[in-house]
Amino acid sequence: MKTVSLTIDGKKVKARQGEKVLWAALDNGIYIPNLCARRETLAPDASCRLCWVEVKGKSQPVTACTETSEEGMVVNTRGPAALRLARTALELLLASNVVDCANCPKSGSCELQKIAAHLKVKLKTRRFRKLLRNLPVDSSSPVFTYDPNKCVLCGQCIWVCRERLGIGALGFAHRGFNRRMTTFGDEPIGQSECQECRECVLACPTGALCFKDKPGS
Ligand code: FES
């Protein structure tokens, strides 16, 4: 296996040739906020816009999940331009999501809490006007609940269901502000192709998908 050497936040690290900067950093204990990235995906969606980093020699920040590690590359995950973009992406996300950590089963293990702490952004940020979707919670599955108001549209559940398990019960519907994760035909999950394997709940980084029997997991 060929490797390349690069520097991230002053630390010399090695990465597999062709590895994206995000994984090179995470594998070496350097956290970069991310929601939509999957190591197995060759063409990343880059939809959450949280993983901005600065690369020496590049005039603009780049997303770490799409940037390939190169020999001699110098990466800064804490540059002001990268942080500004990541904070804005997070605050926009929070503006359209229900933030109710006190009553959320995933509080403590929610990736949004971790990212907000890392970027020093308040979960109840007021920078952008709050615009909630007020969608009904789907409790039709015997195994889990789906609260679309807490979904960050990362696509992790869809990918696991379709690509890893070959079931394909879940998908995205609509565009823009109305975009949401749902089932084929927008049926309740309990009446869909869902086989209750639980993998989508494990993949969900927020409180959108929660087990009924083990709410905090
Ligand atoms: S992890 Fe890079 S854009 Fe979402």
Short mmCIF file of C-alpha atoms and ligand atoms in Angstrom, two decimals:
data_model
loop_
_atom_site.label_atom_id
_atom_site.label_comp_id
_atom_site.label_asym_id
_atom_site.label_seq_id
_atom_site.Cartn_x
_atom_site.Cartn_y
_atom_site.Cartn_z
CA MET A 1 0.00 0.00 0.00
CA LYS A 2 1.47 3.33 -1.05
CA THR A 3 1.31 6.18 1.43
CA VAL A 4 1.80 9.93 1.32
CA SER A 5 3.06 12.21 4.09
CA LEU A 6 1.27 15.42 4.89
CA THR A 7 1.02 17.90 7.74
CA ILE A 8 -2.30 18.62 9.43
CA ASP A 9 -2.42 21.29 12.12
CA GLY A 10 1.36 21.05 12.44
CA LYS A 11 1.31 17.27 12.93
CA LYS A 12 3.09 15.05 10.41
CA VAL A 13 0.78 12.23 9.38
CA LYS A 14 0.69 9.46 6.81
CA ALA A 15 -2.28 8.60 4.65
CA ARG A 16 -3.03 5.99 2.04
CA GLN A 17 -2.45 7.31 -1.44
CA GLY A 18 -5.77 8.67 -2.69
CA GLU A 19 -7.22 9.01 0.82
CA LYS A 20 -9.32 12.10 1.42
CA VAL A 21 -7.96 14.64 3.88
CA LEU A 22 -10.93 14.10 6.19
CA TRP A 23 -10.02 10.46 6.82
CA ALA A 24 -6.31 11.22 7.06
CA ALA A 25 -7.12 13.70 9.83
CA LEU A 26 -9.64 11.56 11.69
CA ASP A 27 -7.36 8.50 11.54
CA ASN A 28 -4.70 10.57 13.23
CA GLY A 29 -6.84 11.95 16.02
CA ILE A 30 -7.50 15.34 14.40
CA TYR A 31 -11.19 16.12 14.42
CA ILE A 32 -12.85 17.83 11.47
CA PRO A 33 -16.63 18.34 11.74
CA ASN A 34 -18.54 16.16 9.30
CA LEU A 35 -21.99 14.69 8.85
CA CYS A 36 -22.39 13.44 5.32
CA ALA A 37 -19.05 11.75 4.64
CA ARG A 38 -18.68 7.99 4.23
CA ARG A 39 -15.33 6.38 3.73
CA GLU A 40 -16.80 3.81 1.38
CA THR A 41 -18.21 6.43 -1.00
CA LEU A 42 -15.86 7.17 -3.86
CA ALA A 43 -17.69 10.34 -4.94
CA PRO A 44 -18.65 12.16 -1.69
CA ASP A 45 -21.92 14.09 -1.58
CA ALA A 46 -20.23 17.00 0.24
CA SER A 47 -23.67 18.23 1.15
CA CYS A 48 -23.30 19.25 4.80
CA ARG A 49 -20.51 21.78 4.09
CA LEU A 50 -19.06 21.39 7.57
CA CYS A 51 -15.63 19.94 6.84
CA TRP A 52 -13.86 23.04 5.55
CA VAL A 53 -10.07 23.18 5.85
CA GLU A 54 -7.38 25.45 4.49
CA VAL A 55 -4.61 24.00 2.33
CA LYS A 56 -1.33 25.85 1.88
CA GLY A 57 -1.11 27.19 -1.67
CA LYS A 58 -4.88 27.24 -2.24
CA SER A 59 -6.61 30.60 -2.20
CA GLN A 60 -9.93 29.26 -0.85
CA PRO A 61 -10.85 26.69 1.80
CA VAL A 62 -11.75 23.24 0.51
CA THR A 63 -13.98 20.49 1.87
CA ALA A 64 -11.85 17.83 3.53
CA CYS A 65 -14.15 15.00 2.45
CA THR A 66 -13.47 15.74 -1.23
CA GLU A 67 -9.83 16.85 -1.06
CA THR A 68 -7.32 14.11 -1.78
CA SER A 69 -4.23 13.85 0.44
CA GLU A 70 -1.04 14.65 -1.43
CA GLU A 71 2.61 14.30 -0.62
CA GLY A 72 3.89 17.37 1.23
CA MET A 73 0.42 18.90 1.64
CA VAL A 74 0.01 21.32 4.54
CA VAL A 75 -3.52 21.46 5.97
CA ASN A 76 -4.94 23.79 8.59
CA THR A 77 -8.27 22.76 10.09
CA ARG A 78 -8.40 25.87 12.26
CA GLY A 79 -7.85 28.63 9.72
CA PRO A 80 -10.21 31.63 10.05
CA ALA A 81 -11.72 31.30 6.57
CA ALA A 82 -12.44 27.59 7.02
CA LEU A 83 -13.94 28.12 10.46
CA ARG A 84 -16.13 30.95 9.20
CA LEU A 85 -17.61 28.73 6.48
CA ALA A 86 -18.11 25.78 8.82
CA ARG A 87 -19.79 27.95 11.45
CA THR A 88 -22.14 29.44 8.89
CA ALA A 89 -23.07 25.98 7.58
CA LEU A 90 -23.77 24.79 11.11
CA GLU A 91 -25.82 27.83 12.05
CA LEU A 92 -27.94 27.47 8.91
CA LEU A 93 -28.50 23.83 9.77
CA LEU A 94 -29.49 24.68 13.32
CA ALA A 95 -31.87 27.38 12.10
CA SER A 96 -34.00 24.79 10.32
CA ASN A 97 -33.79 22.07 12.95
CA VAL A 98 -35.54 21.50 16.23
CA VAL A 99 -32.98 21.98 19.00
CA ASP A 100 -34.42 20.41 22.13
CA CYS A 101 -31.47 18.68 23.74
CA ALA A 102 -33.10 18.56 27.18
CA ASN A 103 -35.81 16.27 25.85
CA CYS A 104 -33.89 14.48 23.10
CA PRO A 105 -32.97 10.80 23.62
CA LYS A 106 -29.73 11.27 21.68
CA SER A 107 -28.48 14.13 23.87
CA GLY A 108 -24.91 13.33 24.83
CA SER A 109 -24.25 11.24 21.73
CA CYS A 110 -25.55 13.69 19.13
CA GLU A 111 -23.03 14.73 16.52
CA LEU A 112 -24.54 18.22 16.30
CA GLN A 113 -23.67 18.82 19.95
CA LYS A 114 -20.10 17.70 19.30
CA ILE A 115 -19.75 19.88 16.21
CA ALA A 116 -21.25 22.93 17.93
CA ALA A 117 -18.83 22.54 20.83
CA HIS A 118 -15.90 22.12 18.45
CA LEU A 119 -16.80 25.20 16.41
CA LYS A 120 -17.82 27.17 19.50
CA VAL A 121 -21.30 27.81 18.15
CA LYS A 122 -24.32 27.95 20.43
CA LEU A 123 -26.92 25.30 19.61
CA LYS A 124 -29.58 27.95 20.06
CA THR A 125 -27.80 30.39 17.77
CA ARG A 126 -29.84 33.40 16.73
CA ARG A 127 -27.75 34.50 13.76
CA PHE A 128 -30.30 33.23 11.25
CA ARG A 129 -34.06 33.35 11.53
CA LYS A 130 -35.49 30.09 12.80
CA LEU A 131 -37.49 28.36 10.09
CA LEU A 132 -38.91 25.03 11.23
CA ARG A 133 -40.60 22.44 9.09
CA ASN A 134 -43.11 21.18 11.68
CA LEU A 135 -43.33 17.71 10.16
CA PRO A 136 -45.12 14.83 11.92
CA VAL A 137 -43.03 12.28 13.83
CA ASP A 138 -43.29 8.76 12.37
CA SER A 139 -43.70 6.17 15.17
CA SER A 140 -45.09 3.44 12.92
CA SER A 141 -42.01 1.20 13.16
CA PRO A 142 -42.08 -1.14 16.14
CA VAL A 143 -38.35 -0.56 16.55
CA PHE A 144 -37.67 3.14 16.15
CA THR A 145 -39.13 6.61 15.74
CA TYR A 146 -38.31 9.05 12.97
CA ASP A 147 -38.49 12.75 13.71
CA PRO A 148 -37.84 14.57 10.42
CA ASN A 149 -37.57 17.86 12.28
CA LYS A 150 -34.25 16.67 13.71
CA CYS A 151 -32.93 15.25 10.44
CA VAL A 152 -29.83 16.95 9.04
CA LEU A 153 -30.21 15.32 5.61
CA CYS A 154 -26.80 13.70 5.85
CA GLY A 155 -28.05 10.63 3.97
CA GLN A 156 -26.26 8.14 6.25
CA CYS A 157 -29.44 6.11 6.90
CA ILE A 158 -30.31 6.03 3.21
CA TRP A 159 -26.85 4.89 2.25
CA VAL A 160 -26.73 2.12 4.85
CA CYS A 161 -30.19 0.88 3.91
CA ARG A 162 -29.55 0.93 0.17
CA GLU A 163 -25.85 0.42 -0.42
CA ARG A 164 -24.69 -1.65 2.52
CA LEU A 165 -27.82 -3.73 3.12
CA GLY A 166 -29.42 -3.64 -0.33
CA ILE A 167 -32.89 -2.95 1.09
CA GLY A 168 -33.59 0.54 -0.23
CA ALA A 169 -36.51 1.35 2.04
CA LEU A 170 -35.38 4.95 2.53
CA GLY A 171 -34.65 7.81 0.16
CA PHE A 172 -34.81 11.57 -0.26
CA ALA A 173 -37.93 13.33 -1.52
CA HIS A 174 -38.48 16.93 -2.63
CA ARG A 175 -35.92 19.71 -2.98
CA GLY A 176 -34.58 22.71 -1.14
CA PHE A 177 -36.24 23.54 2.17
CA ASN A 178 -38.80 20.75 1.65
CA ARG A 179 -36.18 18.06 1.13
CA ARG A 180 -36.54 15.20 3.56
CA MET A 181 -35.72 11.60 4.14
CA THR A 182 -38.74 9.36 3.64
CA THR A 183 -39.85 5.99 2.29
CA PHE A 184 -40.91 5.02 -1.22
CA GLY A 185 -44.35 6.54 -1.77
CA ASP A 186 -43.95 8.47 1.48
CA GLU A 187 -45.52 5.61 3.40
CA PRO A 188 -45.09 5.36 7.17
CA ILE A 189 -41.87 3.46 7.85
CA GLY A 190 -43.81 0.62 9.52
CA GLN A 191 -45.66 -0.01 6.25
CA SER A 192 -42.60 0.30 4.01
CA GLU A 193 -39.91 -2.14 2.89
CA CYS A 194 -38.11 -1.56 6.20
CA GLN A 195 -36.89 -4.83 7.69
CA GLU A 196 -36.25 -3.41 11.14
CA CYS A 197 -32.56 -4.25 11.02
CA ARG A 198 -31.82 -1.13 13.12
CA GLU A 199 -28.78 -0.13 11.08
CA CYS A 200 -30.25 3.21 9.99
CA VAL A 201 -30.74 4.21 13.62
CA LEU A 202 -27.14 3.36 14.41
CA ALA A 203 -26.02 5.42 11.40
CA CYS A 204 -28.08 8.50 12.31
CA PRO A 205 -25.85 11.18 13.87
CA THR A 206 -28.71 13.11 15.50
CA GLY A 207 -31.99 12.47 17.29
CA ALA A 208 -33.89 12.00 14.02
CA LEU A 209 -33.88 8.20 14.32
CA CYS A 210 -34.13 6.80 17.85
CA PHE A 211 -34.71 3.33 19.21
CA LYS A 212 -37.91 2.87 21.11
CA ASP A 213 -36.41 0.38 23.55
CA LYS A 214 -32.98 2.03 23.99
CA PRO A 215 -33.74 5.70 23.40
CA GLY A 216 -30.26 7.03 24.12
CA SER A 217 -28.42 4.79 21.70
S1 FES B 1 -18.44 15.91 5.44
FE1 FES B 1 -17.61 17.15 3.89
S2 FES B 1 -19.30 18.25 3.16
FE2 FES B 1 -20.18 16.91 4.63
#
